[in-house]
Amino acid sequence: MAESSNALNGTVASVQDREIIVKRQFRAPRELVFSAWTDPQQVPHWWGPQGFTITISHMDVRPGGVWSYVMHGPDGVDYDNKIVYIEVVRPERLVYSHGDNEVEEQFRVTVTFEEMGSQTEITMRSLFKSAEELEKVVREYGAVEGAKQTMERLAERVAVMVGQ
């Protein structure tokens, strides 16, 4: 297992077989962190790596619900994204299929929100169909570093939400 961490923000990311696993603790209650992840008013403030923005066209967080959005890269390239929720257990767990308008499921994501006293630990597991597909997104899109940057942006948003 290859592992890397970012001492500045406490995010730990690893690649294992067909999976990217990202963990981070947040100084906020679980319900607030879950809301930051699922509220269409909050998500645009933090979703994606540094320099990226998103435009949400639809976000329906329930089993069978769809979240459609466009991620705008700092280089001007737009990326269509489509998430279909498989499991939603508020405020504990999300399972969803992540794809786009061409490929229904590029990978499957499981996000858990674990209460740890006054903090919340998120574990995000992105499971790809093959190790080769995972290697491609890591190599071509910087998926591991992008996930760490996204968690850092989430931490910044959560801090605003709790008034830190």
mmCIF file of C-alpha atoms in Angstrom:
data_model
loop_
_atom_site.group_PDB
_atom_site.id
_atom_site.type_symbol
_atom_site.label_atom_id
_atom_site.label_comp_id
_atom_site.label_asym_id
_atom_site.label_seq_id
_atom_site.Cartn_x
_atom_site.Cartn_y
_atom_site.Cartn_z
ATOM 1 C CA MET A 1 0.000 0.000 0.000
ATOM 2 C CA ALA A 2 1.366 3.390 -0.991
ATOM 3 C CA GLU A 3 0.533 6.059 1.546
ATOM 4 C CA SER A 4 1.086 9.765 1.710
ATOM 5 C CA SER A 5 -0.003 12.349 4.194
ATOM 6 C CA ASN A 6 -0.090 16.080 4.304
ATOM 7 C CA ALA A 7 1.218 17.307 7.653
ATOM 8 C CA LEU A 8 -0.309 20.728 7.110
ATOM 9 C CA ASN A 9 -3.879 19.534 6.966
ATOM 10 C CA GLY A 10 -3.850 16.071 8.498
ATOM 11 C CA THR A 11 -5.245 14.334 5.422
ATOM 12 C CA VAL A 12 -3.945 10.819 4.884
ATOM 13 C CA ALA A 13 -4.343 9.230 1.455
ATOM 14 C CA SER A 14 -3.404 5.771 0.281
ATOM 15 C CA VAL A 15 -3.735 3.670 -2.840
ATOM 16 C CA GLN A 16 -4.497 0.013 -2.336
ATOM 17 C CA ASP A 17 -5.166 -2.366 -5.232
ATOM 18 C CA ARG A 18 -8.203 -0.737 -6.962
ATOM 19 C CA GLU A 19 -8.978 1.841 -4.276
ATOM 20 C CA ILE A 20 -8.028 5.350 -3.177
ATOM 21 C CA ILE A 21 -8.621 5.805 0.554
ATOM 22 C CA VAL A 22 -8.615 9.304 2.039
ATOM 23 C CA LYS A 23 -9.054 10.114 5.750
ATOM 24 C CA ARG A 24 -9.274 13.369 7.624
ATOM 25 C CA GLN A 25 -10.551 14.649 10.950
ATOM 26 C CA PHE A 26 -12.617 17.831 11.197
ATOM 27 C CA ARG A 27 -13.174 20.002 14.265
ATOM 28 C CA ALA A 28 -16.934 19.948 13.950
ATOM 29 C CA PRO A 29 -19.929 17.791 14.835
ATOM 30 C CA ARG A 30 -20.790 14.966 12.465
ATOM 31 C CA GLU A 31 -24.156 16.454 11.434
ATOM 32 C CA LEU A 32 -22.482 19.710 10.347
ATOM 33 C CA VAL A 33 -19.775 17.904 8.342
ATOM 34 C CA PHE A 34 -22.416 15.701 6.698
ATOM 35 C CA SER A 35 -24.416 18.825 5.805
ATOM 36 C CA ALA A 36 -21.346 20.457 4.283
ATOM 37 C CA TRP A 37 -21.014 17.359 2.058
ATOM 38 C CA THR A 38 -24.687 17.162 1.031
ATOM 39 C CA ASP A 39 -26.107 20.716 1.057
ATOM 40 C CA PRO A 40 -26.121 22.244 -2.454
ATOM 41 C CA GLN A 41 -25.637 25.678 -0.832
ATOM 42 C CA GLN A 42 -22.375 24.530 0.840
ATOM 43 C CA VAL A 43 -20.816 22.131 -1.687
ATOM 44 C CA PRO A 44 -19.837 24.733 -4.329
ATOM 45 C CA HIS A 45 -17.665 26.483 -1.722
ATOM 46 C CA TRP A 46 -15.294 23.525 -1.384
ATOM 47 C CA TRP A 47 -15.816 20.654 -3.857
ATOM 48 C CA GLY A 48 -12.779 19.860 -5.985
ATOM 49 C CA PRO A 49 -9.047 20.551 -5.903
ATOM 50 C CA GLN A 50 -7.549 24.031 -5.496
ATOM 51 C CA GLY A 51 -8.409 26.287 -8.432
ATOM 52 C CA PHE A 52 -11.505 24.312 -9.467
ATOM 53 C CA THR A 53 -15.090 25.534 -9.176
ATOM 54 C CA ILE A 54 -18.371 23.762 -9.776
ATOM 55 C CA THR A 55 -21.818 24.577 -11.063
ATOM 56 C CA ILE A 56 -24.541 22.306 -9.719
ATOM 57 C CA SER A 57 -27.421 21.657 -12.068
ATOM 58 C CA HIS A 58 -29.247 19.220 -9.776
ATOM 59 C CA MET A 59 -28.573 17.650 -6.359
ATOM 60 C CA ASP A 60 -30.997 15.119 -4.883
ATOM 61 C CA VAL A 61 -29.322 13.343 -1.953
ATOM 62 C CA ARG A 62 -31.404 10.201 -1.452
ATOM 63 C CA PRO A 63 -31.122 6.605 -2.654
ATOM 64 C CA GLY A 64 -31.668 6.734 -6.422
ATOM 65 C CA GLY A 65 -31.207 10.514 -6.419
ATOM 66 C CA VAL A 66 -28.854 12.215 -8.852
ATOM 67 C CA TRP A 67 -26.298 14.974 -8.402
ATOM 68 C CA SER A 68 -25.288 16.533 -11.746
ATOM 69 C CA TYR A 69 -22.600 19.183 -11.851
ATOM 70 C CA VAL A 70 -19.914 20.660 -14.046
ATOM 71 C CA MET A 71 -16.424 21.012 -12.618
ATOM 72 C CA HIS A 72 -14.594 23.999 -14.089
ATOM 73 C CA GLY A 73 -10.812 23.548 -14.250
ATOM 74 C CA PRO A 74 -8.397 26.429 -13.757
ATOM 75 C CA ASP A 75 -7.294 25.834 -17.373
ATOM 76 C CA GLY A 76 -10.819 26.581 -18.642
ATOM 77 C CA VAL A 77 -11.755 22.919 -19.270
ATOM 78 C CA ASP A 78 -15.206 21.827 -18.075
ATOM 79 C CA TYR A 79 -15.821 18.310 -16.777
ATOM 80 C CA ASP A 80 -19.351 16.909 -16.619
ATOM 81 C CA ASN A 81 -20.011 14.790 -13.519
ATOM 82 C CA LYS A 82 -22.966 12.646 -12.545
ATOM 83 C CA ILE A 83 -23.362 11.026 -9.157
ATOM 84 C CA VAL A 84 -26.128 8.536 -8.422
ATOM 85 C CA TYR A 85 -26.740 7.891 -4.729
ATOM 86 C CA ILE A 86 -27.039 4.242 -3.759
ATOM 87 C CA GLU A 87 -27.138 4.582 0.022
ATOM 88 C CA VAL A 88 -27.758 7.629 2.213
ATOM 89 C CA VAL A 89 -27.695 7.178 5.988
ATOM 90 C CA ARG A 90 -27.713 10.634 7.566
ATOM 91 C CA PRO A 91 -25.269 11.585 9.117
ATOM 92 C CA GLU A 92 -23.231 8.370 8.958
ATOM 93 C CA ARG A 93 -22.682 7.169 5.419
ATOM 94 C CA LEU A 94 -22.981 7.879 1.706
ATOM 95 C CA VAL A 95 -22.475 5.385 -1.105
ATOM 96 C CA TYR A 96 -22.620 6.629 -4.664
ATOM 97 C CA SER A 97 -21.690 5.862 -8.220
ATOM 98 C CA HIS A 98 -19.490 8.543 -9.822
ATOM 99 C CA GLY A 99 -19.602 8.910 -13.577
ATOM 100 C CA ASP A 100 -20.407 11.410 -16.276
ATOM 101 C CA ASN A 101 -22.745 11.775 -19.241
ATOM 102 C CA GLU A 102 -20.877 9.062 -21.160
ATOM 103 C CA VAL A 103 -19.913 6.484 -18.518
ATOM 104 C CA GLU A 104 -22.508 5.689 -15.843
ATOM 105 C CA GLU A 105 -19.994 4.496 -13.237
ATOM 106 C CA GLN A 106 -16.287 5.248 -13.437
ATOM 107 C CA PHE A 107 -15.850 4.405 -9.755
ATOM 108 C CA ARG A 108 -17.921 3.821 -6.615
ATOM 109 C CA VAL A 109 -17.460 5.971 -3.539
ATOM 110 C CA THR A 110 -18.223 5.160 0.086
ATOM 111 C CA VAL A 111 -17.941 8.033 2.549
ATOM 112 C CA THR A 112 -18.267 7.432 6.284
ATOM 113 C CA PHE A 113 -18.654 10.155 8.896
ATOM 114 C CA GLU A 114 -17.464 8.891 12.282
ATOM 115 C CA GLU A 115 -18.155 10.814 15.463
ATOM 116 C CA MET A 116 -14.983 11.192 17.550
ATOM 117 C CA GLY A 117 -15.930 13.273 20.573
ATOM 118 C CA SER A 118 -16.351 16.838 19.328
ATOM 119 C CA GLN A 119 -14.697 15.952 16.019
ATOM 120 C CA THR A 120 -15.705 13.996 12.935
ATOM 121 C CA GLU A 121 -13.517 11.676 10.909
ATOM 122 C CA ILE A 122 -14.315 11.222 7.239
ATOM 123 C CA THR A 123 -13.104 8.167 5.383
ATOM 124 C CA MET A 124 -13.659 8.312 1.629
ATOM 125 C CA ARG A 125 -13.043 5.125 -0.343
ATOM 126 C CA SER A 126 -13.124 5.337 -4.157
ATOM 127 C CA LEU A 127 -13.220 1.868 -5.722
ATOM 128 C CA PHE A 128 -12.311 1.527 -9.402
ATOM 129 C CA LYS A 129 -13.165 -1.349 -11.758
ATOM 130 C CA SER A 130 -9.495 -2.205 -12.233
ATOM 131 C CA ALA A 131 -6.083 -1.308 -10.854
ATOM 132 C CA GLU A 132 -5.235 0.009 -14.338
ATOM 133 C CA GLU A 133 -8.148 2.470 -14.294
ATOM 134 C CA LEU A 134 -7.081 3.664 -10.857
ATOM 135 C CA GLU A 135 -3.465 4.079 -11.974
ATOM 136 C CA LYS A 136 -4.644 6.125 -14.959
ATOM 137 C CA VAL A 137 -6.584 8.667 -12.846
ATOM 138 C CA VAL A 138 -3.732 8.915 -10.372
ATOM 139 C CA ARG A 139 -1.193 9.464 -13.157
ATOM 140 C CA GLU A 140 -3.226 11.614 -15.577
ATOM 141 C CA TYR A 141 -5.455 13.584 -13.214
ATOM 142 C CA GLY A 142 -3.506 13.644 -9.936
ATOM 143 C CA ALA A 143 -6.433 12.001 -8.146
ATOM 144 C CA VAL A 144 -4.663 11.456 -4.820
ATOM 145 C CA GLU A 145 -3.359 15.024 -4.548
ATOM 146 C CA GLY A 146 -6.724 16.327 -5.766
ATOM 147 C CA ALA A 147 -8.515 14.387 -3.032
ATOM 148 C CA LYS A 148 -6.204 15.842 -0.391
ATOM 149 C CA GLN A 149 -6.769 19.372 -1.687
ATOM 150 C CA THR A 150 -10.530 18.789 -1.698
ATOM 151 C CA MET A 151 -10.427 17.685 1.954
ATOM 152 C CA GLU A 152 -8.422 20.804 2.828
ATOM 153 C CA ARG A 153 -11.054 22.971 1.138
ATOM 154 C CA LEU A 154 -13.786 21.088 3.041
ATOM 155 C CA ALA A 155 -11.952 21.750 6.316
ATOM 156 C CA GLU A 156 -11.851 25.468 5.477
ATOM 157 C CA ARG A 157 -15.586 25.460 4.712
ATOM 158 C CA VAL A 158 -16.447 23.536 7.877
ATOM 159 C CA ALA A 159 -14.444 26.073 9.917
ATOM 160 C CA VAL A 160 -16.538 28.878 8.400
ATOM 161 C CA MET A 161 -19.735 26.955 9.150
ATOM 162 C CA VAL A 162 -18.831 26.481 12.837
ATOM 163 C CA GLY A 163 -17.528 30.037 13.133
ATOM 164 C CA GLN A 164 -13.901 29.150 13.881
#
